[in-house]
PDB file of N, CA and C in Angstrom:
ATOM      1  N   MET A  13     114.152 102.838  59.305  1.00 72.00           N
ATOM      2  CA  MET A  13     113.793 103.213  57.851  1.00 72.00           C
ATOM      3  C   MET A  13     114.794 102.455  57.060  1.00 72.00           C
ATOM      4  N   ASN A  14     114.200 101.948  55.780  1.00 88.00           N
ATOM      5  CA  ASN A  14     115.260 101.119  55.022  1.00 88.00           C
ATOM      6  C   ASN A  14     116.038 101.790  54.184  1.00 88.00           C
ATOM      7  N   ARG A  15     117.072 101.418  53.879  1.00 94.00           N
ATOM      8  CA  ARG A  15     118.183 101.989  53.223  1.00 94.00           C
ATOM      9  C   ARG A  15     118.606 100.896  52.147  1.00 94.00           C
ATOM     10  N   PHE A  16     118.680 101.399  50.805  1.00 95.00           N
ATOM     11  CA  PHE A  16     118.875 100.498  49.713  1.00 95.00           C
ATOM     12  C   PHE A  16     119.844 101.220  48.870  1.00 95.00           C
ATOM     13  N   GLU A  17     120.580 100.498  48.133  1.00 96.00           N
ATOM     14  CA  GLU A  17     121.707 100.846  47.150  1.00 96.00           C
ATOM     15  C   GLU A  17     121.279 100.377  45.761  1.00 96.00           C
ATOM     16  N   TYR A  18     121.399 101.425  44.755  1.00 97.00           N
ATOM     17  CA  TYR A  18     120.931 101.253  43.470  1.00 97.00           C
ATOM     18  C   TYR A  18     122.022 101.701  42.541  1.00 97.00           C
ATOM     19  N   ILE A  19     121.963 101.009  41.413  1.00 97.00           N
ATOM     20  CA  ILE A  19     122.779 101.522  40.054  1.00 97.00           C
ATOM     21  C   ILE A  19     121.831 101.764  39.022  1.00 97.00           C
ATOM     22  N   VAL A  20     122.026 103.102  38.429  1.00 98.00           N
ATOM     23  CA  VAL A  20     121.198 103.341  37.335  1.00 98.00           C
ATOM     24  C   VAL A  20     121.623 102.496  36.056  1.00 98.00           C
ATOM     25  N   ALA A  21     120.718 101.703  35.761  1.00 97.00           N
ATOM     26  CA  ALA A  21     121.026 100.627  34.684  1.00 97.00           C
ATOM     27  C   ALA A  21     120.637 101.147  33.355  1.00 97.00           C
ATOM     28  N   GLU A  22     119.621 101.995  33.114  1.00 97.00           N
ATOM     29  CA  GLU A  22     119.224 102.581  32.003  1.00 97.00           C
ATOM     30  C   GLU A  22     118.405 103.851  32.216  1.00 97.00           C
ATOM     31  N   ILE A  23     118.525 104.730  31.401  1.00 98.00           N
ATOM     32  CA  ILE A  23     117.796 106.008  31.393  1.00 98.00           C
ATOM     33  C   ILE A  23     116.927 105.938  30.001  1.00 98.00           C
ATOM     34  N   ASP A  24     115.583 106.095  30.306  1.00 96.00           N
ATOM     35  CA  ASP A  24     114.746 106.037  29.133  1.00 96.00           C
ATOM     36  C   ASP A  24     113.847 107.278  29.083  1.00 96.00           C
ATOM     37  N   GLY A  25     114.067 108.296  28.630  1.00 96.00           N
ATOM     38  CA  GLY A  25     113.031 109.505  28.597  1.00 96.00           C
ATOM     39  C   GLY A  25     113.095 110.129  30.000  1.00 96.00           C
ATOM     40  N   ASP A  26     111.955 110.067  30.436  1.00 97.00           N
ATOM     41  CA  ASP A  26     111.456 110.647  31.808  1.00 97.00           C
ATOM     42  C   ASP A  26     111.559 109.635  32.760  1.00 97.00           C
ATOM     43  N   TYR A  27     112.272 108.439  32.495  1.00 98.00           N
ATOM     44  CA  TYR A  27     112.258 107.320  33.552  1.00 98.00           C
ATOM     45  C   TYR A  27     113.597 106.802  33.465  1.00 98.00           C
ATOM     46  N   ALA A  28     113.849 106.066  34.690  1.00 98.00           N
ATOM     47  CA  ALA A  28     115.247 105.598  34.794  1.00 98.00           C
ATOM     48  C   ALA A  28     114.919 104.049  35.575  1.00 98.00           C
ATOM     49  N   ARG A  29     115.743 103.197  35.141  1.00 98.00           N
ATOM     50  CA  ARG A  29     115.553 101.781  35.623  1.00 98.00           C
ATOM     51  C   ARG A  29     116.862 101.603  36.544  1.00 98.00           C
ATOM     52  N   LEU A  30     116.515 101.023  37.603  1.00 97.00           N
ATOM     53  CA  LEU A  30     117.366 100.995  38.756  1.00 97.00           C
ATOM     54  C   LEU A  30     117.468  99.631  39.109  1.00 97.00           C
ATOM     55  N   ARG A  31     118.886  99.028  39.434  1.00 96.00           N
ATOM     56  CA  ARG A  31     119.041  97.743  39.903  1.00 96.00           C
ATOM     57  C   ARG A  31     119.610  97.839  41.150  1.00 96.00           C
ATOM     58  N   ARG A  32     119.052  97.011  42.059  1.00 95.00           N
ATOM     59  CA  ARG A  32     119.539  96.773  43.489  1.00 95.00           C
ATOM     60  C   ARG A  32     120.869  96.259  43.565  1.00 95.00           C
ATOM     61  N   THR A  33     121.780  96.719  44.294  1.00 94.00           N
ATOM     62  CA  THR A  33     123.156  96.081  44.223  1.00 94.00           C
ATOM     63  C   THR A  33     123.344  94.993  45.309  1.00 94.00           C
ATOM     64  N   ASP A  34     122.335  94.823  46.143  1.00 89.00           N
ATOM     65  CA  ASP A  34     122.491  93.839  47.299  1.00 89.00           C
ATOM     66  C   ASP A  34     121.739  92.545  46.685  1.00 89.00           C
ATOM     67  N   GLN A  35     120.811  92.373  45.564  1.00 85.00           N
ATOM     68  CA  GLN A  35     120.238  91.326  45.093  1.00 85.00           C
ATOM     69  C   GLN A  35     120.624  91.081  43.761  1.00 85.00           C
ATOM     70  N   GLU A  36     120.503  89.721  43.438  1.00 83.00           N
ATOM     71  CA  GLU A  36     120.497  89.158  42.103  1.00 83.00           C
ATOM     72  C   GLU A  36     118.936  89.036  41.576  1.00 83.00           C
ATOM     73  N   GLU A  37     118.672  90.200  41.017  1.00 77.00           N
ATOM     74  CA  GLU A  37     117.301  90.145  40.615  1.00 77.00           C
ATOM     75  C   GLU A  37     117.375  90.542  39.145  1.00 77.00           C
ATOM     76  N   ASP A  38     116.615  89.942  38.217  1.00 83.00           N
ATOM     77  CA  ASP A  38     116.455  90.365  36.828  1.00 83.00           C
ATOM     78  C   ASP A  38     115.587  91.551  36.600  1.00 83.00           C
ATOM     79  N   GLU A  39     114.672  91.858  37.559  1.00 91.00           N
ATOM     80  CA  GLU A  39     113.588  92.942  37.306  1.00 91.00           C
ATOM     81  C   GLU A  39     114.248  94.207  37.824  1.00 91.00           C
ATOM     82  N   LEU A  40     114.001  95.190  37.043  1.00 95.00           N
ATOM     83  CA  LEU A  40     114.705  96.638  37.393  1.00 95.00           C
ATOM     84  C   LEU A  40     113.622  97.373  37.917  1.00 95.00           C
ATOM     85  N   LYS A  41     113.842  98.407  38.804  1.00 96.00           N
ATOM     86  CA  LYS A  41     112.812  99.291  39.391  1.00 96.00           C
ATOM     87  C   LYS A  41     112.713 100.531  38.552  1.00 96.00           C
ATOM     88  N   LEU A  42     111.572 100.862  38.095  1.00 97.00           N
ATOM     89  CA  LEU A  42     111.170 101.982  37.224  1.00 97.00           C
ATOM     90  C   LEU A  42     110.888 103.231  38.030  1.00 97.00           C
ATOM     91  N   VAL A  43     111.549 104.178  37.840  1.00 98.00           N
ATOM     92  CA  VAL A  43     111.423 105.391  38.715  1.00 98.00           C
ATOM     93  C   VAL A  43     111.415 106.715  37.802  1.00 98.00           C
ATOM     94  N   ALA A  44     110.506 107.683  38.198  1.00 98.00           N
ATOM     95  CA  ALA A  44     110.464 108.867  37.434  1.00 98.00           C
ATOM     96  C   ALA A  44     111.798 109.668  37.652  1.00 98.00           C
ATOM     97  N   ARG A  45     112.247 110.230  36.581  1.00 98.00           N
ATOM     98  CA  ARG A  45     113.530 111.004  36.761  1.00 98.00           C
ATOM     99  C   ARG A  45     113.278 112.174  37.536  1.00 98.00           C
ATOM    100  N   ALA A  46     112.090 112.582  37.716  1.00 97.00           N
ATOM    101  CA  ALA A  46     111.819 113.831  38.665  1.00 97.00           C
ATOM    102  C   ALA A  46     112.142 113.569  39.985  1.00 97.00           C
ATOM    103  N   LEU A  47     112.129 112.299  40.501  1.00 97.00           N
ATOM    104  CA  LEU A  47     112.375 111.902  41.876  1.00 97.00           C
ATOM    105  C   LEU A  47     113.759 111.639  42.068  1.00 97.00           C
ATOM    106  N   LEU A  48     114.628 111.661  41.038  1.00 98.00           N
ATOM    107  CA  LEU A  48     116.193 111.447  41.135  1.00 98.00           C
ATOM    108  C   LEU A  48     116.826 112.657  40.920  1.00 98.00           C
ATOM    109  N   PRO A  49     118.140 112.664  41.311  1.00 98.00           N
ATOM    110  CA  PRO A  49     119.027 113.787  41.236  1.00 98.00           C
ATOM    111  C   PRO A  49     119.221 114.116  39.699  1.00 98.00           C
ATOM    112  N   PRO A  50     119.147 115.239  39.277  1.00 97.00           N
ATOM    113  CA  PRO A  50     119.123 115.664  37.971  1.00 97.00           C
ATOM    114  C   PRO A  50     120.500 115.364  37.160  1.00 97.00           C
ATOM    115  N   GLU A  51     121.653 115.161  37.891  1.00 97.00           N
ATOM    116  CA  GLU A  51     122.963 114.866  37.261  1.00 97.00           C
ATOM    117  C   GLU A  51     123.208 113.387  37.101  1.00 97.00           C
ATOM    118  N   ILE A  52     122.267 112.521  37.089  1.00 97.00           N
ATOM    119  CA  ILE A  52     122.422 111.091  37.163  1.00 97.00           C
ATOM    120  C   ILE A  52     122.786 110.695  35.585  1.00 97.00           C
ATOM    121  N   THR A  53     123.600 109.795  35.341  1.00 97.00           N
ATOM    122  CA  THR A  53     123.805 108.984  34.231  1.00 97.00           C
ATOM    123  C   THR A  53     123.895 107.549  34.429  1.00 97.00           C
ATOM    124  N   GLU A  54     123.668 106.907  33.329  1.00 98.00           N
ATOM    125  CA  GLU A  54     123.923 105.328  33.419  1.00 98.00           C
ATOM    126  C   GLU A  54     125.178 104.994  34.267  1.00 98.00           C
ATOM    127  N   GLY A  55     124.961 104.104  35.166  1.00 97.00           N
ATOM    128  CA  GLY A  55     126.049 103.782  35.952  1.00 97.00           C
ATOM    129  C   GLY A  55     126.297 104.305  37.384  1.00 97.00           C
ATOM    130  N   THR A  56     125.541 105.506  37.549  1.00 98.00           N
ATOM    131  CA  THR A  56     125.531 106.362  38.652  1.00 98.00           C
ATOM    132  C   THR A  56     124.939 105.368  39.975  1.00 98.00           C
ATOM    133  N   LYS A  57     125.652 105.402  41.045  1.00 98.00           N
ATOM    134  CA  LYS A  57     125.308 104.716  42.165  1.00 98.00           C
ATOM    135  C   LYS A  57     124.459 105.782  43.020  1.00 98.00           C
ATOM    136  N   LEU A  58     123.273 105.135  43.454  1.00 98.00           N
ATOM    137  CA  LEU A  58     122.282 105.848  44.168  1.00 98.00           C
ATOM    138  C   LEU A  58     122.009 105.193  45.625  1.00 98.00           C
ATOM    139  N   LEU A  59     121.775 106.089  46.479  1.00 98.00           N
ATOM    140  CA  LEU A  59     121.347 105.636  47.731  1.00 98.00           C
ATOM    141  C   LEU A  59     119.958 106.095  48.011  1.00 98.00           C
ATOM    142  N   TYR A  60     119.012 105.196  48.367  1.00 97.00           N
ATOM    143  CA  TYR A  60     117.679 105.503  48.638  1.00 97.00           C
ATOM    144  C   TYR A  60     117.427 105.372  50.263  1.00 97.00           C
ATOM    145  N   GLU A  61     117.031 106.412  50.885  1.00 96.00           N
ATOM    146  CA  GLU A  61     116.868 106.605  52.410  1.00 96.00           C
ATOM    147  C   GLU A  61     116.068 107.650  52.636  1.00 96.00           C
ATOM    148  N   TRP A  62     115.052 107.471  53.430  1.00 93.00           N
ATOM    149  CA  TRP A  62     114.000 108.500  54.083  1.00 93.00           C
ATOM    150  C   TRP A  62     113.203 108.857  52.833  1.00 93.00           C
ATOM    151  N   MET A  63     112.808 108.013  51.934  1.00 92.00           N
ATOM    152  CA  MET A  63     112.039 108.316  50.739  1.00 92.00           C
ATOM    153  C   MET A  63     112.509 109.365  49.958  1.00 92.00           C
ATOM    154  N   SER A  64     113.864 109.317  49.750  1.00 96.00           N
ATOM    155  CA  SER A  64     114.556 110.166  48.696  1.00 96.00           C
ATOM    156  C   SER A  64     115.734 109.326  48.218  1.00 96.00           C
ATOM    157  N   TYR A  65     116.253 109.869  46.916  1.00 98.00           N
ATOM    158  CA  TYR A  65     117.393 109.346  46.349  1.00 98.00           C
ATOM    159  C   TYR A  65     118.588 110.279  46.350  1.00 98.00           C
ATOM    160  N   SER A  66     119.822 109.882  46.616  1.00 98.00           N
ATOM    161  CA  SER A  66     121.009 110.800  46.535  1.00 98.00           C
ATOM    162  C   SER A  66     121.934 110.138  45.820  1.00 98.00           C
ATOM    163  N   ILE A  67     123.038 110.635  45.334  1.00 98.00           N
ATOM    164  CA  ILE A  67     124.109 109.967  44.566  1.00 98.00           C
ATOM    165  C   ILE A  67     125.142 109.747  45.647  1.00 98.00           C
ATOM    166  N   MET A  68     125.782 108.351  45.524  1.00 96.00           N
ATOM    167  CA  MET A  68     126.769 108.068  46.566  1.00 96.00           C
ATOM    168  C   MET A  68     128.094 108.381  45.979  1.00 96.00           C
ATOM    169  N   THR A  69     128.981 108.842  46.845  1.00 84.00           N
ATOM    170  CA  THR A  69     130.263 109.325  46.537  1.00 84.00           C
ATOM    171  C   THR A  69     131.342 108.399  46.945  1.00 84.00           C
TER     172      THR A  69
END
């Protein structure tokens, strides 16, 4: 299963825009906040694994 690391680049209402940490891309991934941990803020590091997001410590 794939494992990706993201940083919350922007929070916009019910959505968050995530930036992959291992790629130099201009496009951000738009994700519904309902799929993310509720305590995220801009700059939070996330791990996507097994079709779910968790905060990296």
